[in-house]
PDB file of C-alpha atoms in Angstrom:
ATOM      1  CA  MET A   9     -77.989   3.001  90.980  1.00  0.00           C
ATOM      2  CA  PRO A  10     -79.838   2.899  87.664  1.00  0.00           C
ATOM      3  CA  LYS A  11     -80.271  -1.046  86.621  1.00  0.00           C
ATOM      4  CA  HIS A  12     -78.632  -0.904  83.268  1.00  0.00           C
ATOM      5  CA  ALA A  13     -76.825   1.758  81.234  1.00  0.00           C
ATOM      6  CA  TYR A  14     -78.952   1.443  78.053  1.00  0.00           C
ATOM      7  CA  SER A  15     -81.301  -0.666  76.632  1.00  0.00           C
ATOM      8  CA  LEU A  16     -80.985  -1.899  72.883  1.00  0.00           C
ATOM      9  CA  LEU A  17     -84.008  -2.864  70.463  1.00  0.00           C
ATOM     10  CA  ARG A  18     -82.679  -4.392  67.408  1.00  0.00           C
ATOM     11  CA  PRO A  19     -84.637  -5.229  63.892  1.00  0.00           C
ATOM     12  CA  LYS A  20     -85.211  -8.839  63.057  1.00  0.00           C
ATOM     13  CA  LYS A  21     -83.085  -8.449  60.184  1.00  0.00           C
ATOM     14  CA  ARG A  22     -80.785  -5.362  59.690  1.00  0.00           C
ATOM     15  CA  ARG A  23     -80.957  -3.801  56.304  1.00  0.00           C
ATOM     16  CA  SER A  24     -79.723  -0.332  56.831  1.00  0.00           C
ATOM     17  CA  SER A  25     -76.353   1.068  57.736  1.00  0.00           C
ATOM     18  CA  VAL A  26     -78.471   3.650  59.814  1.00  0.00           C
ATOM     19  CA  VAL A  27     -78.023   3.966  63.714  1.00  0.00           C
ATOM     20  CA  PHE A  28     -80.432   5.595  65.938  1.00  0.00           C
ATOM     21  CA  ALA A  29     -79.408   6.499  69.524  1.00  0.00           C
ATOM     22  CA  SER A  30     -81.093   8.642  72.217  1.00  0.00           C
ATOM     23  CA  PRO A  31     -78.568   9.540  75.233  1.00  0.00           C
ATOM     24  CA  HIS A  32     -80.924  11.781  77.289  1.00  0.00           C
ATOM     25  CA  SER A  33     -84.029   9.915  77.543  1.00  0.00           C
ATOM     26  CA  GLY A  34     -83.207   7.756  80.169  1.00  0.00           C
ATOM     27  CA  ASN A  35     -85.576   7.995  83.317  1.00  0.00           C
ATOM     28  CA  ASP A  36     -84.152   4.969  85.723  1.00  0.00           C
ATOM     29  CA  TYR A  37     -83.660   7.711  88.961  1.00  0.00           C
ATOM     30  CA  PRO A  38     -82.443   5.792  91.719  1.00  0.00           C
ATOM     31  CA  GLU A  39     -84.525   6.586  94.939  1.00  0.00           C
ATOM     32  CA  TRP A  40     -81.124   7.374  96.882  1.00  0.00           C
ATOM     33  CA  PHE A  41     -80.425   9.797  94.087  1.00  0.00           C
ATOM     34  CA  VAL A  42     -83.641  11.577  94.164  1.00  0.00           C
ATOM     35  CA  ARG A  43     -83.393  11.564  98.211  1.00  0.00           C
ATOM     36  CA  GLN A  44     -79.514  13.294  98.067  1.00  0.00           C
ATOM     37  CA  SER A  45     -80.682  16.072  95.427  1.00  0.00           C
ATOM     38  CA  VAL A  46     -81.846  19.402  96.197  1.00  0.00           C
ATOM     39  CA  LEU A  47     -84.157  18.980  93.697  1.00  0.00           C
ATOM     40  CA  ASP A  48     -87.673  17.133  93.544  1.00  0.00           C
ATOM     41  CA  ALA A  49     -88.035  14.234  90.976  1.00  0.00           C
ATOM     42  CA  GLN A  50     -89.939  16.461  88.718  1.00  0.00           C
ATOM     43  CA  LEU A  51     -87.152  19.347  88.626  1.00  0.00           C
ATOM     44  CA  LEU A  52     -84.650  16.493  87.880  1.00  0.00           C
ATOM     45  CA  ARG A  53     -86.562  15.414  84.739  1.00  0.00           C
ATOM     46  CA  SER A  54     -86.079  18.967  83.320  1.00  0.00           C
ATOM     47  CA  SER A  55     -82.991  17.886  81.323  1.00  0.00           C
ATOM     48  CA  GLU A  56     -84.217  14.882  80.176  1.00  0.00           C
ATOM     49  CA  ASP A  57     -85.243  14.442  76.639  1.00  0.00           C
ATOM     50  CA  ALA A  58     -88.630  12.961  77.782  1.00  0.00           C
ATOM     51  CA  PHE A  59     -90.409  10.601  75.602  1.00  0.00           C
ATOM     52  CA  VAL A  60     -88.068  10.815  72.715  1.00  0.00           C
ATOM     53  CA  ASP A  61     -87.244   6.782  73.303  1.00  0.00           C
ATOM     54  CA  LYS A  62     -90.873   6.827  72.504  1.00  0.00           C
ATOM     55  CA  VAL A  63     -90.868   8.832  69.586  1.00  0.00           C
ATOM     56  CA  PHE A  64     -88.450   6.728  67.661  1.00  0.00           C
ATOM     57  CA  ALA A  65     -89.861   3.313  69.210  1.00  0.00           C
ATOM     58  CA  ALA A  66     -90.559   2.547  65.322  1.00  0.00           C
ATOM     59  CA  VAL A  67     -86.937   2.494  64.145  1.00  0.00           C
ATOM     60  CA  PRO A  68     -86.690  -1.609  64.495  1.00  0.00           C
ATOM     61  CA  GLU A  69     -89.508  -1.754  62.136  1.00  0.00           C
ATOM     62  CA  PHE A  70     -87.633  -0.703  59.248  1.00  0.00           C
ATOM     63  CA  GLY A  71     -84.136  -2.630  60.087  1.00  0.00           C
ATOM     64  CA  ALA A  72     -82.257  -0.482  61.987  1.00  0.00           C
ATOM     65  CA  PRO A  73     -81.137  -0.568  65.690  1.00  0.00           C
ATOM     66  CA  LEU A  74     -82.116   1.857  68.401  1.00  0.00           C
ATOM     67  CA  LEU A  75     -79.788   2.109  71.228  1.00  0.00           C
ATOM     68  CA  LEU A  76     -81.532   4.159  74.258  1.00  0.00           C
ATOM     69  CA  ALA A  77     -79.695   5.376  77.700  1.00  0.00           C
ATOM     70  CA  GLU A  78     -81.541   4.080  80.891  1.00  0.00           C
ATOM     71  CA  ALA A  79     -79.334   6.108  83.364  1.00  0.00           C
ATOM     72  CA  PRO A  80     -80.811   9.810  83.184  1.00  0.00           C
ATOM     73  CA  ARG A  81     -79.058  12.339  82.074  1.00  0.00           C
ATOM     74  CA  ALA A  82     -79.018  14.276  85.909  1.00  0.00           C
ATOM     75  CA  PHE A  83     -76.931  11.261  86.877  1.00  0.00           C
ATOM     76  CA  ILE A  84     -74.389  11.027  83.402  1.00  0.00           C
ATOM     77  CA  ASP A  85     -74.536  12.833  80.347  1.00  0.00           C
ATOM     78  CA  TYR A  86     -73.655  10.397  77.497  1.00  0.00           C
ATOM     79  CA  ASN A  87     -73.327  13.086  75.175  1.00  0.00           C
ATOM     80  CA  ARG A  88     -70.231  14.422  76.747  1.00  0.00           C
ATOM     81  CA  GLY A  89     -66.481  12.905  76.889  1.00  0.00           C
ATOM     82  CA  MET A  90     -65.834  11.276  80.020  1.00  0.00           C
ATOM     83  CA  LYS A  91     -63.106  13.826  80.737  1.00  0.00           C
ATOM     84  CA  GLU A  92     -65.437  16.099  80.507  1.00  0.00           C
ATOM     85  CA  MET A  93     -64.840  16.559  84.042  1.00  0.00           C
ATOM     86  CA  ASP A  94     -66.480  19.965  85.996  1.00  0.00           C
ATOM     87  CA  PRO A  95     -63.945  20.835  88.884  1.00  0.00           C
ATOM     88  CA  ALA A  96     -67.111  22.387  90.595  1.00  0.00           C
ATOM     89  CA  ALA A  97     -69.033  19.102  90.769  1.00  0.00           C
ATOM     90  CA  VAL A  98     -66.001  16.238  91.106  1.00  0.00           C
ATOM     91  CA  GLU A  99     -63.662  16.227  93.889  1.00  0.00           C
ATOM     92  CA  GLY A 100     -59.932  16.310  92.719  1.00  0.00           C
ATOM     93  CA  VAL A 101     -60.115  17.266  89.406  1.00  0.00           C
ATOM     94  CA  PRO A 102     -57.619  20.139  88.470  1.00  0.00           C
ATOM     95  CA  LYS A 103     -59.167  23.293  87.527  1.00  0.00           C
ATOM     96  CA  GLY A 104     -58.103  24.695  83.750  1.00  0.00           C
ATOM     97  CA  ALA A 105     -59.229  25.753  80.928  1.00  0.00           C
ATOM     98  CA  LEU A 106     -63.120  24.877  80.434  1.00  0.00           C
ATOM     99  CA  ASN A 107     -65.085  24.282  77.501  1.00  0.00           C
ATOM    100  CA  PRO A 108     -68.422  25.942  77.404  1.00  0.00           C
ATOM    101  CA  ARG A 109     -70.285  23.083  78.262  1.00  0.00           C
ATOM    102  CA  ILE A 110     -68.361  22.205  81.760  1.00  0.00           C
ATOM    103  CA  ALA A 111     -68.242  26.117  82.592  1.00  0.00           C
ATOM    104  CA  SER A 112     -72.165  25.812  82.506  1.00  0.00           C
ATOM    105  CA  GLY A 113     -72.482  22.788  84.975  1.00  0.00           C
ATOM    106  CA  LEU A 114     -73.227  20.403  81.938  1.00  0.00           C
ATOM    107  CA  GLY A 115     -69.994  18.073  81.919  1.00  0.00           C
ATOM    108  CA  VAL A 116     -70.159  14.336  81.818  1.00  0.00           C
ATOM    109  CA  ILE A 117     -71.224  14.400  85.674  1.00  0.00           C
ATOM    110  CA  PRO A 118     -73.868  17.235  84.934  1.00  0.00           C
ATOM    111  CA  ARG A 119     -74.140  19.859  88.228  1.00  0.00           C
ATOM    112  CA  VAL A 120     -77.040  21.361  87.013  1.00  0.00           C
ATOM    113  CA  VAL A 121     -80.108  20.895  85.050  1.00  0.00           C
ATOM    114  CA  ALA A 122     -82.137  22.946  82.742  1.00  0.00           C
ATOM    115  CA  GLY A 123     -82.219  26.442  84.150  1.00  0.00           C
ATOM    116  CA  GLY A 124     -79.118  26.177  85.774  1.00  0.00           C
ATOM    117  CA  ARG A 125     -80.770  24.496  88.953  1.00  0.00           C
ATOM    118  CA  ALA A 126     -78.025  22.886  90.998  1.00  0.00           C
ATOM    119  CA  ILE A 127     -78.531  19.033  91.306  1.00  0.00           C
ATOM    120  CA  PHE A 128     -76.844  18.562  94.570  1.00  0.00           C
ATOM    121  CA  ARG A 129     -74.977  20.426  97.287  1.00  0.00           C
ATOM    122  CA  GLY A 130     -70.855  19.906  97.434  1.00  0.00           C
ATOM    123  CA  LYS A 131     -68.980  17.790  95.333  1.00  0.00           C
ATOM    124  CA  LEU A 132     -69.168  14.212  94.257  1.00  0.00           C
ATOM    125  CA  SER A 133     -66.114  11.954  95.538  1.00  0.00           C
ATOM    126  CA  GLU A 134     -63.538  10.768  92.626  1.00  0.00           C
ATOM    127  CA  ILE A 135     -64.790   7.478  93.001  1.00  0.00           C
ATOM    128  CA  GLU A 136     -68.540   7.993  92.546  1.00  0.00           C
ATOM    129  CA  ALA A 137     -67.714   9.582  89.432  1.00  0.00           C
ATOM    130  CA  LYS A 138     -65.487   6.768  88.591  1.00  0.00           C
ATOM    131  CA  ARG A 139     -67.998   4.394  88.907  1.00  0.00           C
ATOM    132  CA  ARG A 140     -70.635   6.507  87.078  1.00  0.00           C
ATOM    133  CA  ILE A 141     -67.874   6.633  84.221  1.00  0.00           C
ATOM    134  CA  ASP A 142     -67.301   2.721  84.122  1.00  0.00           C
ATOM    135  CA  HIS A 143     -70.726   1.225  84.735  1.00  0.00           C
ATOM    136  CA  TYR A 144     -72.429   3.405  82.640  1.00  0.00           C
ATOM    137  CA  TRP A 145     -70.636   5.811  79.863  1.00  0.00           C
ATOM    138  CA  LYS A 146     -68.138   3.150  79.045  1.00  0.00           C
ATOM    139  CA  PRO A 147     -70.911   0.515  78.204  1.00  0.00           C
ATOM    140  CA  TYR A 148     -72.964   2.862  76.606  1.00  0.00           C
ATOM    141  CA  HIS A 149     -70.345   4.334  74.293  1.00  0.00           C
ATOM    142  CA  ALA A 150     -68.912   0.599  73.887  1.00  0.00           C
ATOM    143  CA  ARG A 151     -72.403  -0.800  72.280  1.00  0.00           C
ATOM    144  CA  LEU A 152     -72.789   2.760  69.951  1.00  0.00           C
ATOM    145  CA  GLN A 153     -69.452   1.803  68.476  1.00  0.00           C
ATOM    146  CA  SER A 154     -69.915  -1.872  68.295  1.00  0.00           C
ATOM    147  CA  LEU A 155     -73.326  -0.861  66.079  1.00  0.00           C
ATOM    148  CA  LEU A 156     -71.412   1.542  64.215  1.00  0.00           C
ATOM    149  CA  GLN A 157     -68.603  -0.934  63.234  1.00  0.00           C
ATOM    150  CA  GLU A 158     -71.212  -3.586  62.519  1.00  0.00           C
ATOM    151  CA  SER A 159     -72.877  -1.266  59.873  1.00  0.00           C
ATOM    152  CA  HIS A 160     -69.394  -0.729  58.366  1.00  0.00           C
ATOM    153  CA  ASP A 161     -68.934  -4.431  58.162  1.00  0.00           C
ATOM    154  CA  GLN A 162     -72.364  -4.872  56.590  1.00  0.00           C
ATOM    155  CA  PHE A 163     -72.942  -1.985  54.721  1.00  0.00           C
ATOM    156  CA  GLY A 164     -69.174  -0.386  54.267  1.00  0.00           C
ATOM    157  CA  GLU A 165     -70.509   2.711  56.090  1.00  0.00           C
ATOM    158  CA  ALA A 166     -72.492   4.071  59.341  1.00  0.00           C
ATOM    159  CA  ILE A 167     -74.934   6.738  59.515  1.00  0.00           C
ATOM    160  CA  LEU A 168     -75.213   7.825  63.251  1.00  0.00           C
ATOM    161  CA  ILE A 169     -78.726   9.808  64.383  1.00  0.00           C
ATOM    162  CA  ASP A 170     -78.228  10.869  67.604  1.00  0.00           C
ATOM    163  CA  CYS A 171     -82.026  11.694  68.687  1.00  0.00           C
ATOM    164  CA  HIS A 172     -82.326  14.597  71.104  1.00  0.00           C
ATOM    165  CA  SER A 173     -85.191  17.118  72.328  1.00  0.00           C
ATOM    166  CA  MET A 174     -84.790  20.754  72.721  1.00  0.00           C
ATOM    167  CA  PRO A 175     -86.913  23.207  75.000  1.00  0.00           C
ATOM    168  CA  HIS A 176     -89.481  25.336  73.060  1.00  0.00           C
ATOM    169  CA  GLU A 177     -88.170  28.633  74.014  1.00  0.00           C
ATOM    170  CA  ALA A 178     -84.382  27.272  72.806  1.00  0.00           C
ATOM    171  CA  LEU A 179     -84.978  29.066  69.502  1.00  0.00           C
ATOM    172  CA  GLU A 180     -86.742  32.345  71.144  1.00  0.00           C
ATOM    173  CA  GLY A 181     -83.756  34.680  70.393  1.00  0.00           C
ATOM    174  CA  LEU A 182     -83.398  33.502  66.785  1.00  0.00           C
ATOM    175  CA  ILE A 183     -86.697  34.068  65.503  1.00  0.00           C
ATOM    176  CA  LYS A 184     -87.516  36.942  63.237  1.00  0.00           C
ATOM    177  CA  ALA A 185     -90.823  38.846  63.947  1.00  0.00           C
ATOM    178  CA  ASN A 186     -93.681  36.979  62.238  1.00  0.00           C
ATOM    179  CA  ALA A 187     -91.556  34.116  61.225  1.00  0.00           C
ATOM    180  CA  ARG A 188     -92.524  30.485  61.837  1.00  0.00           C
ATOM    181  CA  ARG A 189     -90.323  29.108  64.400  1.00  0.00           C
ATOM    182  CA  PRO A 190     -88.070  25.956  63.404  1.00  0.00           C
ATOM    183  CA  ASP A 191     -89.405  22.476  64.298  1.00  0.00           C
ATOM    184  CA  ILE A 192     -85.935  20.540  63.907  1.00  0.00           C
ATOM    185  CA  VAL A 193     -82.537  21.836  64.062  1.00  0.00           C
ATOM    186  CA  LEU A 194     -79.935  19.249  62.447  1.00  0.00           C
ATOM    187  CA  GLY A 195     -76.885  19.296  63.483  1.00  0.00           C
ATOM    188  CA  ASP A 196     -73.472  18.096  61.898  1.00  0.00           C
ATOM    189  CA  ARG A 197     -70.894  20.643  63.191  1.00  0.00           C
ATOM    190  CA  PHE A 198     -70.940  22.921  60.125  1.00  0.00           C
ATOM    191  CA  GLY A 199     -70.477  20.069  57.524  1.00  0.00           C
ATOM    192  CA  ALA A 200     -67.190  18.497  59.811  1.00  0.00           C
ATOM    193  CA  ALA A 201     -69.435  15.412  61.427  1.00  0.00           C
ATOM    194  CA  ALA A 202     -71.601  14.466  58.028  1.00  0.00           C
ATOM    195  CA  ASP A 203     -71.326  14.787  54.404  1.00  0.00           C
ATOM    196  CA  ASN A 204     -73.667  17.366  53.052  1.00  0.00           C
ATOM    197  CA  ASP A 205     -75.971  14.923  50.810  1.00  0.00           C
ATOM    198  CA  VAL A 206     -76.475  13.040  53.817  1.00  0.00           C
ATOM    199  CA  VAL A 207     -77.881  15.524  56.224  1.00  0.00           C
ATOM    200  CA  GLU A 208     -79.704  16.909  52.631  1.00  0.00           C
ATOM    201  CA  GLN A 209     -81.749  13.571  52.647  1.00  0.00           C
ATOM    202  CA  ILE A 210     -82.264  13.615  56.068  1.00  0.00           C
ATOM    203  CA  GLU A 211     -83.642  17.518  55.799  1.00  0.00           C
ATOM    204  CA  ALA A 212     -85.698  16.341  53.330  1.00  0.00           C
ATOM    205  CA  ALA A 213     -87.240  13.706  55.364  1.00  0.00           C
ATOM    206  CA  PHE A 214     -88.645  16.360  57.855  1.00  0.00           C
ATOM    207  CA  SER A 215     -89.591  18.680  55.411  1.00  0.00           C
ATOM    208  CA  SER A 216     -92.018  16.319  53.441  1.00  0.00           C
ATOM    209  CA  ALA A 217     -93.652  15.590  56.787  1.00  0.00           C
ATOM    210  CA  GLY A 218     -94.343  19.371  57.083  1.00  0.00           C
ATOM    211  CA  PHE A 219     -91.584  20.327  59.686  1.00  0.00           C
ATOM    212  CA  LEU A 220     -89.651  23.733  59.344  1.00  0.00           C
ATOM    213  CA  VAL A 221     -85.801  22.421  59.508  1.00  0.00           C
ATOM    214  CA  VAL A 222     -82.902  24.417  60.193  1.00  0.00           C
ATOM    215  CA  ARG A 223     -79.160  23.600  60.945  1.00  0.00           C
ATOM    216  CA  ASN A 224     -76.355  24.188  63.341  1.00  0.00           C
ATOM    217  CA  ALA A 225     -77.999  27.154  65.297  1.00  0.00           C
ATOM    218  CA  PRO A 226     -78.354  26.916  67.993  1.00  0.00           C
ATOM    219  CA  PHE A 227     -77.320  23.495  68.424  1.00  0.00           C
ATOM    220  CA  ALA A 228     -74.352  22.158  65.926  1.00  0.00           C
ATOM    221  CA  GLY A 229     -74.035  18.684  68.238  1.00  0.00           C
ATOM    222  CA  ALA A 230     -71.879  17.687  70.893  1.00  0.00           C
ATOM    223  CA  PHE A 231     -69.398  15.019  72.113  1.00  0.00           C
ATOM    224  CA  VAL A 232     -71.355  12.510  70.066  1.00  0.00           C
ATOM    225  CA  SER A 233     -71.203  14.133  66.802  1.00  0.00           C
ATOM    226  CA  GLN A 234     -67.859  15.235  67.194  1.00  0.00           C
ATOM    227  CA  HIS A 235     -66.390  11.883  68.502  1.00  0.00           C
ATOM    228  CA  TYR A 236     -68.194   9.424  65.919  1.00  0.00           C
ATOM    229  CA  GLY A 237     -68.672  11.674  62.741  1.00  0.00           C
ATOM    230  CA  ARG A 238     -65.927  11.015  60.746  1.00  0.00           C
ATOM    231  CA  PRO A 239     -67.180  11.636  57.060  1.00  0.00           C
ATOM    232  CA  SER A 240     -63.822  11.045  55.635  1.00  0.00           C
ATOM    233  CA  ARG A 241     -64.284   7.380  56.668  1.00  0.00           C
ATOM    234  CA  ARG A 242     -67.813   6.720  55.810  1.00  0.00           C
ATOM    235  CA  GLN A 243     -69.193   7.449  58.947  1.00  0.00           C
ATOM    236  CA  HIS A 244     -71.567  10.214  59.269  1.00  0.00           C
ATOM    237  CA  ALA A 245     -72.937  11.478  62.568  1.00  0.00           C
ATOM    238  CA  ILE A 246     -76.150  13.811  62.657  1.00  0.00           C
ATOM    239  CA  GLN A 247     -77.951  15.315  65.758  1.00  0.00           C
ATOM    240  CA  ILE A 248     -81.356  15.751  65.527  1.00  0.00           C
ATOM    241  CA  GLU A 249     -83.163  18.341  67.904  1.00  0.00           C
ATOM    242  CA  ILE A 250     -87.061  18.207  68.239  1.00  0.00           C
ATOM    243  CA  ASP A 251     -88.936  21.144  69.666  1.00  0.00           C
ATOM    244  CA  ARG A 252     -90.514  19.397  72.940  1.00  0.00           C
ATOM    245  CA  GLY A 253     -93.822  21.761  72.663  1.00  0.00           C
ATOM    246  CA  LEU A 254     -95.022  19.633  69.392  1.00  0.00           C
ATOM    247  CA  TYR A 255     -95.445  16.600  71.278  1.00  0.00           C
ATOM    248  CA  MET A 256     -95.448  17.239  75.196  1.00  0.00           C
ATOM    249  CA  ASP A 257     -96.392  19.422  78.040  1.00  0.00           C
ATOM    250  CA  GLU A 258     -92.791  20.721  79.462  1.00  0.00           C
ATOM    251  CA  SER A 259     -94.217  22.016  82.655  1.00  0.00           C
ATOM    252  CA  ARG A 260     -95.721  18.474  83.385  1.00  0.00           C
ATOM    253  CA  ILE A 261     -93.643  16.480  81.562  1.00  0.00           C
ATOM    254  CA  GLU A 262     -96.744  14.568  80.264  1.00  0.00           C
ATOM    255  CA  PRO A 263     -97.189  13.644  76.523  1.00  0.00           C
ATOM    256  CA  LEU A 264     -99.851  15.760  74.755  1.00  0.00           C
ATOM    257  CA  PRO A 265    -103.027  14.366  73.799  1.00  0.00           C
ATOM    258  CA  ASP A 266    -102.244  14.196  70.254  1.00  0.00           C
ATOM    259  CA  PHE A 267     -98.966  12.302  70.924  1.00  0.00           C
ATOM    260  CA  ALA A 268     -99.819   9.238  68.924  1.00  0.00           C
ATOM    261  CA  ASP A 269    -100.567  11.029  66.097  1.00  0.00           C
ATOM    262  CA  PHE A 270     -97.078  13.370  66.232  1.00  0.00           C
ATOM    263  CA  CYS A 271     -95.446   9.365  66.216  1.00  0.00           C
ATOM    264  CA  GLN A 272     -97.238   8.424  63.272  1.00  0.00           C
ATOM    265  CA  VAL A 273     -95.932  11.239  61.312  1.00  0.00           C
ATOM    266  CA  MET A 274     -92.724  10.745  62.836  1.00  0.00           C
ATOM    267  CA  ARG A 275     -93.042   6.916  61.574  1.00  0.00           C
ATOM    268  CA  ALA A 276     -92.696   8.210  58.263  1.00  0.00           C
ATOM    269  CA  VAL A 277     -89.710  10.423  59.040  1.00  0.00           C
ATOM    270  CA  ILE A 278     -88.226   7.397  60.745  1.00  0.00           C
ATOM    271  CA  ALA A 279     -88.409   5.375  57.401  1.00  0.00           C
ATOM    272  CA  GLU A 280     -87.186   7.828  54.921  1.00  0.00           C
ATOM    273  CA  ILE A 281     -84.227   8.224  57.078  1.00  0.00           C
ATOM    274  CA  THR A 282     -83.628   4.224  57.588  1.00  0.00           C
ATOM    275  CA  GLU A 283     -84.084   4.142  53.931  1.00  0.00           C
ATOM    276  CA  ILE A 284     -80.832   6.272  53.334  1.00  0.00           C
ATOM    277  CA  GLY A 285     -78.574   3.580  54.967  1.00  0.00           C
ATOM    278  CA  VAL A 286     -80.425   0.712  52.563  1.00  0.00           C
ATOM    279  CA  PRO A 287     -77.851  -0.381  49.785  1.00  0.00           C
ATOM    280  CA  GLU A 288     -79.524  -0.155  46.392  1.00  0.00           C
ATOM    281  CA  ASN A 289     -79.812  -3.327  44.774  1.00  0.00           C
ATOM    282  CA  GLN A 290     -81.868  -4.175  48.222  1.00  0.00           C
ATOM    283  CA  SER A 291     -84.145  -0.987  47.630  1.00  0.00           C
ATOM    284  CA  MET A 292     -84.730  -2.094  44.338  1.00  0.00           C
ATOM    285  CA  ALA A 293     -85.787  -5.175  45.224  1.00  0.00           C
ATOM    286  CA  ALA A 294     -88.044  -3.975  47.862  1.00  0.00           C
ATOM    287  CA  GLU A 295     -89.995  -1.722  45.230  1.00  0.00           C
TER     288      GLU A 295
END
């Protein structure tokens, strides 16, 4: 089994209500899992948000925590509800109305990776599915909830930045002729998961760094933003999708030669986003 459900990087001193989390960058693939899969190790990684953990590695330096998945998405998907079980993937799951995520094979226990390629033959047992939920999904979300509660206790609010990457071709059908391809998609579930002023500040952080930003199309946010986004309770959840083509070779799953430069640009974005959650009196004191 993957050794840990998650890792947590904490700042020396918490100074912001912002919490960063990366649910899909885990890459601890057990040997038995790879052996049992009909896919090779490279194809299993195709649905992974590779290197997003490194892109956001500077987060703790600015006074915010960074929660990182260790178990890979092909094994367990932290951005799905634990009841989003696919009857075609797990034994004993009753057939019924399926949401589009489950129907496409991307439930909490994924049936496929990118491109609709099946991960394994047959179905997992209910016991194995429950083990993955109990040992990975539940601890990850318990830790995420505790971090958001810490924000509320210390700052009276919480802002969750749910960090993802998207395939370069994800926006292919949405780009008009001769138009620039967006670099970043912010998902706030069309305003249901976060107040507009918070999203505007996050958008401004990316825009000031030279990124082209769009909202909610084609990614408005999945379980994490739906479950944790409660703007009426001063808890905001924003999903960030970064074009993988900006920093990695998708076919080889390798960072591009200028990866370090990209991370430096993102460092400035992270600093600006983190500052959104710093109380005004602390910001003024720092100045």
